[in-house]
Amino acid sequence: MLIAHIFLGLFCAQNLSEYVQVYEGNMPLVLSAPHDGHEKPKSMVDRKEGVKVRDSGVRTIALQLADQIELRCGRRPYVVTTTLHRIKCDMNREIGEAAQGDKDAEAVWQVYHDALAAASEAAQQYGDGQILFLDIHGHGHPNDWIEVGHAAPLDGSEWISGETSVGAYLTAQGFKAVPSPDIPDPGDEKYFNGGYITRHYRSDAVRTIQFELSGPMRKEDKRHDTARRIADALSEFIPTHFVMPKFELEVNEVTKQNEYKSFYKIFNRAVDVFGLTVFADKKATEAKLIHQAWVMYQYLDNDQNGFVD
């Protein structure tokens, strides 16, 4: 669901906030995709210093990743993206380097980071207050691997490259990932270990990680598969290190106006379980509907970790 700037109460002159898109979530996960914008308004001057190329495909992958995660747990991450090209503003730098003096670019930068801060805070209401924050980018290095940037020394610890590290779960899905148990460090190869966003938003409550995806992973015909496999990896990683909200069973009325309208003439109540819907007609008691929904939930999530088994 696109909630634009209203959800976060973000406003600035000349509708500059329209360059930032915010999608509401309901789980302890935030996704950021700051470098796949395509718009180059003439009212903003081009940046003269720093990297100015676009991470093509990353915004699409981030949005598809959110969809794939919802299929696996019935909940959506918060997502913050921008359509403003990096040549105008680099959201993954401090404001001086990011906007290089252009006031409009500074305003968009502020909107983007206000959105990240608000999304991070909102996500903490789910689970036990600890959240995962993924900042997603694309690298142009020759290695076809995911560079997992922890913004920390690659010390071989469990979180960095152990059997329950995100690199391990990415490897299990067929990716090459660094660091991971298979590739604990990049050696002499080029590697990005996390940028401004990864460092700035880290706290006791927010575990930040930067994903740098290779060019082949971001090709148009590979984006869906990339998002699907990353979602499978996160479906193992998140319940290992974070607490998902407890399943909440809610009986909804089937009406002509809501998402169940196609079934209005047949059913009058519904319960959603991991994106699947259990319907009931007037003859079925609410107790029976609730029982059937719980049976489905326990079947799909036998270990009750918040993700479909």
Short mmCIF file of C-alpha atoms in Angstrom, two decimals:
data_model
loop_
_atom_site.label_atom_id
_atom_site.label_comp_id
_atom_site.label_asym_id
_atom_site.label_seq_id
_atom_site.Cartn_x
_atom_site.Cartn_y
_atom_site.Cartn_z
CA MET A 1 0.00 0.00 0.00
CA LEU A 2 1.47 3.32 -1.05
CA ILE A 3 1.03 5.82 1.74
CA ALA A 4 3.12 8.58 0.14
CA HIS A 5 4.20 11.34 2.45
CA ILE A 6 0.96 11.66 4.44
CA PHE A 7 1.68 8.59 6.59
CA LEU A 8 4.82 10.20 7.94
CA GLY A 9 3.56 13.77 7.92
CA LEU A 10 6.21 14.86 5.44
CA PHE A 11 5.74 18.05 3.49
CA CYS A 12 8.12 20.40 1.71
CA ALA A 13 7.99 23.17 -0.88
CA GLN A 14 7.18 22.57 -4.55
CA ASN A 15 5.97 19.00 -3.90
CA LEU A 16 9.55 17.80 -3.57
CA SER A 17 8.33 15.05 -1.25
CA GLU A 18 6.79 13.38 -4.33
CA TYR A 19 10.27 12.08 -5.15
CA VAL A 20 10.08 9.84 -2.07
CA GLN A 21 7.77 6.82 -1.88
CA VAL A 22 6.90 5.21 1.43
CA TYR A 23 5.06 1.91 1.75
CA GLU A 24 3.58 1.04 5.11
CA GLY A 25 4.49 -2.23 6.80
CA ASN A 26 3.45 -4.31 9.79
CA MET A 27 6.53 -6.32 10.71
CA PRO A 28 10.03 -5.68 12.15
CA LEU A 29 11.69 -5.11 8.77
CA VAL A 30 12.55 -1.94 6.82
CA LEU A 31 13.77 -1.93 3.20
CA SER A 32 15.54 1.06 1.66
CA ALA A 33 16.39 1.48 -2.05
CA PRO A 34 18.04 4.91 -2.44
CA HIS A 35 19.92 4.69 -5.75
CA ASP A 36 17.47 3.59 -8.47
CA GLY A 37 15.77 6.91 -9.17
CA HIS A 38 15.36 8.02 -12.78
CA GLU A 39 14.04 11.59 -12.54
CA LYS A 40 16.44 14.44 -13.31
CA PRO A 41 14.57 17.72 -12.72
CA LYS A 42 16.23 20.68 -14.40
CA SER A 43 15.50 22.79 -11.33
CA MET A 44 18.21 20.87 -9.44
CA VAL A 45 21.87 21.17 -10.36
CA ASP A 46 23.85 18.01 -11.10
CA ARG A 47 26.25 16.84 -8.43
CA LYS A 48 29.86 17.46 -9.41
CA GLU A 49 31.61 15.10 -7.01
CA GLY A 50 31.10 11.49 -6.01
CA VAL A 51 29.40 8.52 -7.65
CA LYS A 52 26.49 9.52 -9.89
CA VAL A 53 25.45 6.28 -11.61
CA ARG A 54 22.11 4.59 -10.98
CA ASP A 55 21.70 1.15 -9.35
CA SER A 56 19.34 -0.08 -12.06
CA GLY A 57 16.70 -2.61 -11.03
CA VAL A 58 17.13 -2.23 -7.29
CA ARG A 59 13.86 -0.37 -6.66
CA THR A 60 11.92 -3.06 -8.54
CA ILE A 61 13.68 -5.80 -6.59
CA ALA A 62 12.93 -4.08 -3.27
CA LEU A 63 9.22 -3.83 -4.07
CA GLN A 64 9.07 -7.41 -5.35
CA LEU A 65 10.95 -8.53 -2.24
CA ALA A 66 8.24 -6.92 -0.09
CA ASP A 67 5.60 -8.86 -2.05
CA GLN A 68 7.53 -12.12 -1.71
CA ILE A 69 7.95 -11.66 2.03
CA GLU A 70 4.21 -11.09 2.42
CA LEU A 71 3.57 -14.40 0.65
CA ARG A 72 5.73 -16.13 3.26
CA CYS A 73 4.50 -14.50 6.46
CA GLY A 74 1.32 -12.56 5.69
CA ARG A 75 3.02 -9.32 6.71
CA ARG A 76 4.79 -6.58 4.78
CA PRO A 77 8.03 -4.74 5.48
CA TYR A 78 8.20 -0.96 5.46
CA VAL A 79 9.73 0.21 2.18
CA VAL A 80 11.29 3.60 1.39
CA THR A 81 12.43 4.41 -2.16
CA THR A 82 13.08 7.45 -4.31
CA THR A 83 12.56 8.30 -7.97
CA LEU A 84 15.15 11.10 -7.89
CA HIS A 85 18.30 10.22 -9.83
CA ARG A 86 21.54 9.93 -7.92
CA ILE A 87 23.12 12.64 -10.09
CA LYS A 88 20.79 15.08 -8.31
CA CYS A 89 21.02 13.70 -4.77
CA ASP A 90 22.74 10.71 -3.17
CA MET A 91 20.58 9.53 -0.28
CA ASN A 92 23.39 7.29 1.00
CA ARG A 93 25.68 10.18 1.92
CA GLU A 94 25.57 12.88 4.57
CA ILE A 95 23.62 15.89 3.38
CA GLY A 96 26.59 18.01 2.32
CA GLU A 97 28.01 15.42 -0.05
CA ALA A 98 24.53 14.20 -0.98
CA ALA A 99 23.14 17.51 -2.27
CA GLN A 100 26.31 19.58 -2.76
CA GLY A 101 24.59 22.84 -1.94
CA ASP A 102 21.37 22.50 -3.94
CA LYS A 103 18.51 23.46 -1.59
CA ASP A 104 15.86 21.39 -3.37
CA ALA A 105 18.10 18.32 -3.26
CA GLU A 106 18.69 18.95 0.44
CA ALA A 107 14.92 19.08 0.97
CA VAL A 108 14.39 15.73 -0.78
CA TRP A 109 17.28 14.21 1.19
CA GLN A 110 15.60 15.35 4.40
CA VAL A 111 12.26 13.83 3.35
CA TYR A 112 13.95 10.52 2.54
CA HIS A 113 15.74 10.33 5.87
CA ASP A 114 12.72 11.49 7.85
CA ALA A 115 10.88 8.61 6.17
CA LEU A 116 13.60 6.11 7.10
CA ALA A 117 13.65 7.31 10.69
CA ALA A 118 9.86 7.15 11.00
CA ALA A 119 9.66 3.72 9.36
CA SER A 120 12.39 2.38 11.67
CA GLU A 121 10.54 3.67 14.71
CA ALA A 122 7.18 2.33 13.53
CA ALA A 123 8.61 -1.13 12.79
CA GLN A 124 9.80 -1.44 16.39
CA GLN A 125 6.22 -1.79 17.62
CA TYR A 126 6.19 -5.30 16.13
CA GLY A 127 7.93 -8.29 17.67
CA ASP A 128 10.05 -7.42 20.69
CA GLY A 129 11.28 -4.02 19.52
CA GLN A 130 14.31 -5.30 17.60
CA ILE A 131 14.18 -4.77 13.84
CA LEU A 132 16.18 -5.58 10.71
CA PHE A 133 16.96 -2.69 8.33
CA LEU A 134 18.16 -3.64 4.83
CA ASP A 135 19.63 -0.97 2.57
CA ILE A 136 19.63 -2.41 -0.96
CA HIS A 137 22.08 -1.37 -3.69
CA GLY A 138 23.76 -2.65 -6.85
CA HIS A 139 27.50 -3.06 -7.36
CA GLY A 140 29.46 -3.07 -10.60
CA HIS A 141 32.28 -5.31 -9.44
CA PRO A 142 33.17 -8.34 -11.61
CA ASN A 143 32.08 -10.89 -9.00
CA ASP A 144 28.55 -12.23 -9.34
CA TRP A 145 27.89 -12.18 -5.61
CA ILE A 146 25.89 -10.33 -2.98
CA GLU A 147 28.13 -8.10 -0.93
CA VAL A 148 26.70 -8.13 2.58
CA GLY A 149 27.81 -4.91 4.24
CA HIS A 150 27.75 -5.00 8.02
CA ALA A 151 29.70 -1.73 8.47
CA ALA A 152 31.82 -3.73 10.90
CA PRO A 153 35.06 -5.71 10.79
CA LEU A 154 34.74 -9.10 9.10
CA ASP A 155 35.81 -10.85 12.28
CA GLY A 156 34.35 -14.28 11.61
CA SER A 157 31.67 -13.90 14.29
CA GLU A 158 28.39 -15.81 14.05
CA TRP A 159 26.43 -12.71 13.00
CA ILE A 160 28.97 -11.79 10.30
CA SER A 161 29.82 -15.11 8.66
CA GLY A 162 28.56 -17.94 10.87
CA GLU A 163 26.07 -20.69 10.13
CA THR A 164 23.15 -18.41 11.06
CA SER A 165 24.45 -15.30 9.30
CA VAL A 166 22.41 -13.79 6.49
CA GLY A 167 25.27 -14.74 4.17
CA ALA A 168 24.75 -18.39 5.11
CA TYR A 169 21.05 -18.26 4.29
CA LEU A 170 21.73 -16.46 1.00
CA THR A 171 24.24 -19.18 0.12
CA ALA A 172 21.60 -21.83 0.84
CA GLN A 173 19.43 -20.18 -1.83
CA GLY A 174 22.13 -20.50 -4.47
CA PHE A 175 23.74 -17.07 -4.19
CA LYS A 176 27.40 -16.40 -3.65
CA ALA A 177 27.56 -14.07 -0.67
CA VAL A 178 30.40 -12.34 1.11
CA PRO A 179 30.84 -12.62 4.04
CA SER A 180 29.40 -16.10 4.55
CA PRO A 181 30.67 -19.47 5.79
CA ASP A 182 31.81 -20.26 2.22
CA ILE A 183 33.38 -16.83 1.58
CA PRO A 184 34.24 -15.29 4.97
CA ASP A 185 35.95 -12.27 3.42
CA PRO A 186 36.44 -10.78 -0.05
CA GLY A 187 40.21 -11.21 -0.06
CA ASP A 188 41.70 -8.82 -2.60
CA GLU A 189 38.40 -8.34 -4.44
CA LYS A 190 36.49 -5.07 -4.33
CA TYR A 191 33.76 -5.05 -1.69
CA PHE A 192 31.35 -2.52 -0.16
CA ASN A 193 30.98 -2.94 3.61
CA GLY A 194 28.10 -0.54 4.23
CA GLY A 195 27.61 3.18 3.69
CA TYR A 196 26.08 6.18 5.40
CA ILE A 197 22.59 4.70 5.84
CA THR A 198 23.92 1.45 7.30
CA ARG A 199 26.02 3.30 9.83
CA HIS A 200 23.63 6.15 10.62
CA TYR A 201 20.55 4.08 11.47
CA ARG A 202 22.24 1.37 13.50
CA SER A 203 21.26 1.29 17.16
CA ASP A 204 20.54 -1.17 19.94
CA ALA A 205 17.08 -1.65 18.42
CA VAL A 206 17.99 -1.46 14.72
CA ARG A 207 20.31 -4.00 13.08
CA THR A 208 21.36 -2.55 9.74
CA ILE A 209 22.78 -4.50 6.80
CA GLN A 210 23.62 -3.31 3.28
CA PHE A 211 22.98 -5.63 0.32
CA GLU A 212 24.97 -4.94 -2.85
CA LEU A 213 23.52 -6.97 -5.72
CA SER A 214 25.57 -7.85 -8.80
CA GLY A 215 24.67 -6.73 -12.31
CA PRO A 216 23.44 -10.17 -13.46
CA MET A 217 21.09 -10.37 -10.45
CA ARG A 218 19.55 -7.04 -11.46
CA LYS A 219 18.87 -7.84 -15.11
CA GLU A 220 15.21 -7.38 -15.96
CA ASP A 221 14.57 -11.08 -16.54
CA LYS A 222 16.31 -12.02 -13.26
CA ARG A 223 14.79 -9.53 -10.83
CA HIS A 224 11.80 -11.63 -9.81
CA ASP A 225 13.99 -14.68 -9.15
CA THR A 226 16.46 -12.55 -7.20
CA ALA A 227 13.68 -11.16 -5.00
CA ARG A 228 12.17 -14.62 -4.51
CA ARG A 229 15.43 -16.21 -3.38
CA ILE A 230 16.33 -13.32 -1.07
CA ALA A 231 12.86 -13.65 0.48
CA ASP A 232 13.49 -17.36 1.06
CA ALA A 233 16.78 -16.51 2.78
CA LEU A 234 15.17 -13.86 4.97
CA SER A 235 12.39 -16.31 5.88
CA GLU A 236 15.07 -18.32 7.67
CA PHE A 237 17.25 -15.45 8.89
CA ILE A 238 14.57 -13.22 10.42
CA PRO A 239 12.91 -15.77 12.76
CA THR A 240 16.38 -16.95 13.84
CA HIS A 241 17.44 -13.50 15.06
CA PHE A 242 14.24 -11.49 15.47
CA VAL A 243 10.80 -11.96 16.98
CA MET A 244 7.87 -11.87 14.60
CA PRO A 245 4.49 -10.61 15.86
CA LYS A 246 2.17 -13.30 17.10
CA PHE A 247 -0.45 -14.42 14.63
CA GLU A 248 -3.66 -12.46 15.08
CA LEU A 249 -6.85 -14.03 13.83
CA GLU A 250 -9.38 -11.46 12.69
CA VAL A 251 -12.83 -12.21 11.31
CA ASN A 252 -13.72 -9.77 8.54
CA GLU A 253 -17.09 -9.04 7.01
CA VAL A 254 -17.46 -9.74 3.29
CA THR A 255 -19.00 -6.68 1.64
CA LYS A 256 -19.54 -5.22 -1.82
CA GLN A 257 -16.87 -2.62 -1.11
CA ASN A 258 -13.89 -4.49 0.36
CA GLU A 259 -11.28 -6.85 -1.09
CA TYR A 260 -13.66 -9.83 -0.75
CA LYS A 261 -16.37 -8.27 -2.95
CA SER A 262 -16.11 -10.99 -5.63
CA PHE A 263 -17.46 -13.48 -3.07
CA TYR A 264 -20.16 -11.23 -1.62
CA LYS A 265 -23.10 -13.29 -2.91
CA ILE A 266 -21.72 -16.56 -1.52
CA PHE A 267 -19.98 -15.76 1.77
CA ASN A 268 -20.43 -13.22 4.55
CA ARG A 269 -17.25 -13.62 6.67
CA ALA A 270 -13.58 -14.27 6.00
CA VAL A 271 -10.27 -14.78 7.80
CA ASP A 272 -6.87 -14.24 6.17
CA VAL A 273 -4.05 -16.65 7.00
CA PHE A 274 -0.64 -15.95 5.39
CA GLY A 275 -2.29 -14.38 2.37
CA LEU A 276 -4.83 -17.21 2.02
CA THR A 277 -8.47 -16.62 2.84
CA VAL A 278 -10.86 -18.90 4.72
CA PHE A 279 -14.47 -18.01 3.87
CA ALA A 280 -17.70 -18.85 5.68
CA ASP A 281 -21.34 -18.53 4.69
CA LYS A 282 -24.26 -17.70 6.94
CA LYS A 283 -24.77 -21.36 7.84
CA ALA A 284 -21.32 -21.71 9.39
CA THR A 285 -20.84 -20.57 12.96
CA GLU A 286 -18.10 -18.09 13.76
CA ALA A 287 -16.54 -20.66 16.08
CA LYS A 288 -16.20 -23.10 13.17
CA LEU A 289 -14.66 -20.42 10.95
CA ILE A 290 -12.12 -19.55 13.63
CA HIS A 291 -11.32 -23.22 14.20
CA GLN A 292 -10.69 -23.83 10.50
CA ALA A 293 -8.48 -20.74 10.28
CA TRP A 294 -6.39 -21.91 13.24
CA VAL A 295 -6.01 -25.35 11.69
CA MET A 296 -4.71 -23.75 8.49
CA TYR A 297 -2.34 -21.50 10.45
CA GLN A 298 -0.86 -24.40 12.41
CA TYR A 299 -0.46 -26.44 9.23
CA LEU A 300 1.33 -23.64 7.36
CA ASP A 301 3.51 -22.52 10.28
CA ASN A 302 4.08 -25.67 12.28
CA ASP A 303 6.97 -24.22 14.31
CA GLN A 304 5.04 -20.96 14.83
CA ASN A 305 7.96 -18.67 13.99
CA GLY A 306 5.87 -16.31 11.88
CA PHE A 307 6.81 -17.71 8.45
CA VAL A 308 5.31 -20.45 6.32
CA ASP A 309 7.33 -23.65 6.80
#
